């Protein structure tokens, strides 16, 4: 497929040039504002590139043509994604007047134009198309096996280096696409891929698509892992519930109506929390939507019907099992395929298609009743568990009522130790939840009181993973947080009512601090989850070191930064970094030569108000980590591992992730 050939097929050079100019404009737009297409240009954006290409290979699998994806991270941090799909078409595209392959690789949103009647990950919500990856790559190379021939094209920052070439033939039936690329250093701040991060999405995809083998190789790290789950969603649910003590074997439901396949696995465990993950075309719909509503409606109705019919609830008893009672201890994965999904909500992760509700409801209703009829002992176990939940819910309601009568949860009666801000426009206000009274004191003095509120909390709050709602509500620190934030709790929580646009957790940079931060995050995740999905939760980043030279002061947030500052003073090669690395918390190191003093902060409380403001609280200069639920499944797993009953997985997790343990969330 060469340009000359294109011209022979009736395309004038001027038409061709006009198309090319549009392509260049498109690529330029992507390079100018990359964050608009891939979220950011840090580590997340970098990993997004791989996901984008992999999603295209997954679409081929959804269409029924691909059974294997191999991702290779090369030593130079370039990446190859190889599949066994149909191969990207190479014939002349009628509108663009050039090889379809070139169009897919260079024209924004071209992927979706080809076959409409399919379920797509790419081109949908996250799907921006491989052309975006191409535009943001120093170089890209694509190889297609199709029609018995091997085709190839190469690009530089999205621009083809030449026409599509035929470079060989192959004998077998092995059609497919192989895309290699290297992220552009001019665009990305991060350059290194993390095996675990890439593995996480590949594992998820392998669970969701039971016939696919996903292989990940990292040639830089010497790691390789193959993901293949013949049990699909059943294996996924077992994995999510590993540490919870399941009550029975997973229940599996499968069906299809109106071209909408529905697949669900669910299981009840001994835990109190709910753990439901929903997907549409392999995209994690964090905000739920019509598929989830249909599922819940059917679950509640089917279990209630069964319970009455089989005398598990007496006709004249006062108990009715509500939707909430069926949430306790439920782990489920819901996966639907929708031809033209509509995504709504704040993060566009809520399925809006109305018809999907009744499709899921009907399928679950039918298949679950059948299952219950055939598995009476499991049915009884689940209904017993839900009856206990109903009783506990009633007790919690009474407790809440009691606390509410004392006005403890109500934002009309703010907690005494809250130093509130003076303006009351939530969008511009932020609250620092600070560990300890002494740090709280410094923060109160150092803050900008117009828009920054401070709530000091005492040491370790309750571990909410292990407690019931009525216990949680009795805890003073939790009451203070609930009423300060002012948006309710649990089922009644409404993040729109939050009195602050940013909830910032500020804890010491030591082991206790990170424990407290995890407890706080667990609480927010379980009982104010929408705050996290809405992107309102942050983690403050106080410095670890102060380096003083005469009157000048420098702050370092980690060891690397500290060493960079020392290097600027030309102190390298003299073993100063090693000495500094041995610095104990709360100690100082005096470096004779130039009157340089390095101190390592023990806690926030050691900083004076001015230091705390300038290093950690001033919006102009601070850095904060935004907490997100990019993969709710992964976050939940982390919480479960760190907070649940099983000790061994927790130990293993902490050893593996050491200092990142709390930041991966
Ligand atoms: C457009 C149309 C068709 C397949 C693809 C694109 C395709 C894209 C990628 C990206 C990575 N692997 C891929 N595999 C296929 C449909 C092809 C047909 O109808 O034969």
Coordinates of N, CA and C and ligand atoms in Angstrom, one line a residue, residues 53 56-57 60 83 85-89 104 111 114-115 130 146 177 179, ligand 1:
X53 N -3.7 0.6 24.4 CA -3.4 -0.4 23.3 C -4.0 -1.7 23.7
X56 N -7.6 -2.1 23.0 CA -7.9 -2.4 21.6 C -7.8 -3.9 21.3
X57 N -6.8 -4.5 21.9 CA -6.7 -6.0 21.7 C -7.9 -6.7 22.4
X60 N -10.9 -6.8 20.3 CA -10.9 -7.9 19.3 C -11.4 -9.2 19.9
X83 N -1.2 -9.1 19.8 CA -2.4 -9.9 19.9 C -2.6 -10.9 18.8
X85 N -5.6 -11.1 17.1 CA -6.9 -10.7 16.6 C -6.9 -10.8 15.0
X86 N -7.9 -10.1 14.4 CA -8.0 -10.2 12.9 C -6.9 -9.4 12.3
X87 N -6.2 -8.5 13.0 CA -5.2 -7.6 12.5 C -6.0 -6.4 12.0
X88 N -5.4 -5.2 12.2 CA -6.0 -4.0 11.7 C -6.2 -4.0 10.2
X89 N -7.3 -3.7 9.7 CA -7.5 -3.7 8.2 C -6.5 -2.8 7.5
X104 N -6.3 4.3 11.4 CA -6.5 3.9 12.8 C -5.3 4.5 13.6
X111 N -10.8 4.5 15.5 CA -11.0 3.0 15.8 C -12.5 2.7 15.7
X114 N -15.2 1.8 12.4 CA -15.2 0.6 11.6 C -16.3 -0.3 11.7
X115 N -16.4 -1.0 12.9 CA -17.6 -1.8 13.1 C -18.4 -1.4 14.3
X130 N -5.7 4.3 19.7 CA -4.2 4.1 19.6 C -3.5 5.4 19.0
X146 N -2.3 -10.2 8.2 CA -3.7 -10.3 7.7 C -3.6 -10.7 6.2
X177 N -2.0 -8.3 15.5 CA -1.5 -7.0 15.5 C -0.4 -6.9 16.5
X179 N 2.0 -3.9 18.2 CA 2.3 -2.5 18.3 C 3.4 -2.2 19.3
Ligands
LIG1 C1 -10.4 -1.7 13.2 C2 -11.3 -2.6 12.7 C3 -11.1 -4.0 13.0 C4 -10.1 -4.3 13.9 C5 -9.3 -3.4 14.5 C6 -9.4 -2.0 14.1 C7 -8.2 -3.8 15.4 C8 -7.5 -2.8 16.1 C9 -6.5 -3.2 17.0 C10 -5.6 -2.6 17.8 C11 -4.8 -3.6 18.4 N1 -5.2 -4.8 18.0 C12 -6.2 -4.6 17.1 N2 -6.9 -5.5 16.4 C13 -7.9 -5.1 15.6 C14 -12.0 -5.0 12.4 C15 -11.3 -5.8 11.4 C16 -12.2 -6.7 10.6 O1 -13.3 -6.4 10.4 O2 -11.6 -7.7 10.0

